[in-house]
Steps between C-alpha positions, in 0.01 A plus 500: 500500500799600294803544723677830473799637692641842451863403556603853588579618151614838623707362785872438470569420864294207615678251722231230502421322174167528321285192557171384358193601697164324498332830407621831362732709715528869413806686621787699361811680617548841342813715522447876462760768427517864399308811600165448674291561188722263300462229764125542494483500119708183480284341770181597318614377159643167617200412716230675299258204460533397865455856629185552299358161600588563866321835504192365319463180703592634843356851496231519230360153561558438873607791717297790362165315502572371850590847629175633357326284759644726770328809356183473714696484828721794404230711331280462806765691695666718235220647288728596213518136392125474453520761220450438129870517410554180705192320365472234231799300624741795497546513878801271530698638206438862598590442864819308417607762247440791740697326772776402257535862397535607862768232551676623186564840661732334755714302255838600354513565128702182440204277585253714307731491197534123532121459508466723194749277323299189592186666365664595171655155460191299594231706331309564823420858591711668766191517723462123477866439586476746790197315639676165449799622702300649787190284539625250764557772760199710409259206472617357832456840664150540350418146606593576862260797502221309322541191720491713813186680388341165417604333826391804702142416398533137611500334844781538748579325825428744781610294802599150615464314825579150628210385715617287789848650508528646850745749642707447815205612715274237345293748299419480128753694296332792319457538125792655312493737206613313191792607288672278242817370660842372400489269802248301700217685673518276806728233646465214748125486448289220662404234247126527571442870435230632270596771253279809490528760225305818435482592131385840379378654177284810433252282309499219756649150469340216303501193727474280192851600394690450827763232439757399761797270470695379804823369355383250236145451634243710317177626661280608209200733537235334714738259676358417845836576663457866402232729641427850372296786644443851366606776739435876508789739486537805726237686294250217525537392137528125438839518334685244712484123532620273779656178374588223747690187403470206738748239373335154503796362690779661704784652305829307517734604780843655447432603144443805279161544334374755250141614452402627153196728488297590192170687473295734281252775580132500405560689174493329162725709281417517129773734381696347343281210389430222572321575826704381796516518880726769640764310695754640738862391506564148622670539840740264680518490881757279672525368856699235688362257755623405846840338500640659186736703714539825307348844545259640242774730368720197436238312293478606135160547338583250226146396416383177341691338215201334337584567137219754452724803450732582212839610637626855446851583377782395731869585507796404715868583530766281661871519578771366729389218726173463309657398165709199412802705387436815703432705186187718483185401312182695427188318376145602410183350355294792372128478427251770413315470166567277203161519323619248245740757364787603728686168473521546122688829542766405759840653434830562678637841403869583546597867472859580404634845593637715222864614529526777757148439636485512880294186544543129562418216268176355629235242418139443598241228445214656311252488213506631143426872494602575860800706609528325838427179691420372850846343544849563370869549570805699394865421431607653832346199673162641608185289457144601589139380484177684586157372610195727499360588843143629546483834674279806502813712542532536124564792268134484399382558856767762562380690193133441581481619860543872416212470251245342734330830576385504135389145433321594179833606350752270673721303262719192541862586427821320594802722543801277546731231362394154386695248707668343198652829388595583859690172522655562161638824644644293783651253250656781298688652792514286816802287586324303772183440698560772758558764236190374321266552795649846550401596143136389528390760757600780262205416275126534540343156447161427344410182685608279788783250441729261688839506328770252599862582416814285526855567385825319433637598842207332676301808597129417520241776517120516486328829415132526586383789287193721510431846359677708765797679357785572743712249685820435693681170564469329839696173517363208699711260700447225243676692224170595335409860435191676623420809295293753690282690257336822597192379685569127502766230507544335164782251512587228741617154577278200461770252584563217741879548490738758359556271201147489363224740400160425354202697375146434387252784435438638850705744702692355794639822647295767324186395686382860538530570129220756496610831645266588788428832332332336202185364668466814712519722192268276299237489772512875560459576131224245445297572813301784338404274208369222723736253331678232700850393404748292693871547442643190664839338536588211272392213724147647517444537127727273296327205338842330497584540869409155632618303198826696519546404866443135407755504216750701704505255789502194275802646323671569832457137601648381170798735532574374850477135396754553222742713696858440390393306189359772277631527146353597163343160434334490841363853461361412156333190639335691786369774270319227307322352801120537492511702823673782310347464152196689377379259231316771304702820533858389561714729283867418558740340745861605554802385700790747487863457601624857543864401564512316164273721290274205420126548456310171488142537379195287430227664292305472178242260643221509755599432767849631428674219686359247252757635254862387506745727675723722287822661620618839375847634579462876505877555512552348154536713193208575273483332157 
C-alpha cells in the first residue's frame, strides 16, 4: 500500500514533527477568520473534496441506510412514519431533515450563516450541511427511543433470589424485584447458594436462548447446571420463566462475582431481515461472597472483563496531587461511528475573533464540514470533552409527549442545541470550568451528554446533561459542581479525590434522569389506545449501561495507580490501551493542557491512537 501522510498543509503551529506512518493518516489544522459566513465559505472551499466524501461515505452509504432499519420499530408506534412519504428508503433522510430544521430554530444566526458558507464553498446543499451538523444528537436521540421500543418487546429480569441464603431467623430470604444497579445486589453471600431468576416477556421466554455466565464460566443453553420452567403471570398467561443456576462447585470465598444474563422471547422477528430471535438486553448482576468484608453499596457492579465488549468513550481530568507537575490535564478517547469515513475527515479548527468581537479564540477537534467537535479549548485556559449518554429525557421525547394523544399525526422533532455548538458557545465566552457549567443550563439540549471541563486554575467540573432546561449551581465538597436542572440533577462528581474526575457514558449523579411526570403523562395519554410504553431511567434502557460501568471502574483503577505521576505521555499511553479503544469506531483521542494552551491529538486512523500524536498550540498566531 502506498504510504501517504497529510503533513498538516494548512497548519502553521505544529509542535511535533511529521513522521512517516505505515498507512495513510488524514488530518489537518485549519485557521478560520472573518464574519461567520466568510469562515464557513473558507472552510467549505479549502476542504471541499473531504467534506463531500465525508457526507457521501458516512451519511449516504452508512448512516442513512442503517437508520432506515429503525423504521419498523418507530412506525409501529408513530403511524405517520408508515406513510408513503417515508417509503422507498426516504425515512432516514426525511426524519433527520425534519429534526435538523427544528434544531435550526434554536441556533443563533452566526452558526446558520457559517453553515451556509460551508454549503456554498463545498457544493453541498444547505440542507445536507444542516443534517451533517445536527445528526449526532438527533440520531442518538432517535436511537434511544428506537432501542427502548425494541427492548420493551424483549425479555426482562423480573426478580432474583439466592436459594440457601438465610436471614438471621434461619428462614430463606425472599425474592427481590430486579432493577439494574450501580453496585452489588447482595454482599457476604454463602459460597454454596443457587441463583434463581424470574424472566418475563409478553410472548414468553425461549428456554433455548437462556445463556448465563458466572464470571468467566459460561453456561450455554441446555447446560445441566441451569434449569428452566415456564411460569404463569398474575393473569394466568405463561409469560414468565424461572431460571435456576446451581454452580457445579462452590463459589470462591471473599470475592466479587458477576452473573451475566441473556435471553430471547419465543418470537422470531423478520423485520428487518434476516429473521432473528428477539433478545432482551444483556444484564449484569454482581454479588460478593462471605469474607469479602464490604456492604453491597460499597461493591461496584463492574461486571466481567472478558474482552467481549467494545469500550465506550472515556474521559478524565487531573490536577494537583494527581499530576507530576501539579498542572491540570484533560484527556478523552472518543468513539461513536467511523464507517470507514470519519477518520479521513479529521480536522482541528481554530477560530480567531475579529477585532472588536466579544469572543475568545477557540479550537475544537472535528471533521470536515462540521462547525463543532466533541472536545476543544480556548485561549483563556478552558478545556472540555463530551461523551454521549443514553437517556430518554431528550428533546425528541419532550416534543413527542404532548402529541401522544394523536399517534396518527405525531412527529419526531428535536428542539434544542447540538452539544458541539453548545460547547462552542462555552468556548467563545467562558473563562473557566465553573463559568462553563453555568452557561450550559441556559440552553435546551437535544440529547444526553457527559461533559468534562478543566481550566488553567485547576477547576474540574462534570456536567451530566439531559433535555431539562433550567438549572442552578450547587457545589459539592470535592470542588465539583452539581447542576440541578428543573426535574433532575444533571451534573456531578465522579471522582475518588478532589484532584481527579472521570466520565464514561452513564450518569453518576443524574440517576433519575427521567422526570417522574413523563411516564405518568405517557401512560395516561396512551391508555385509551391500548398501547404500552415504558419511560424509564437510563440504567433501565441504555444498551451502554453495563459496558460503561466496566470502563468507568477500570479507568478509576488506572487513575489511582498512576496518582502523582500523570503527565501528557502517560495519558496518551493509557488512551491507547485496549481497555479504552474501540477498534472499529474510535474517532479521535486528545490530551489537553489548559494552562499551556496545548492540544495534543491522535486521529486520522482507526483506531485513532494508532496514529502519531500531534501537538497544536492554540495561542500561536495564524499563518
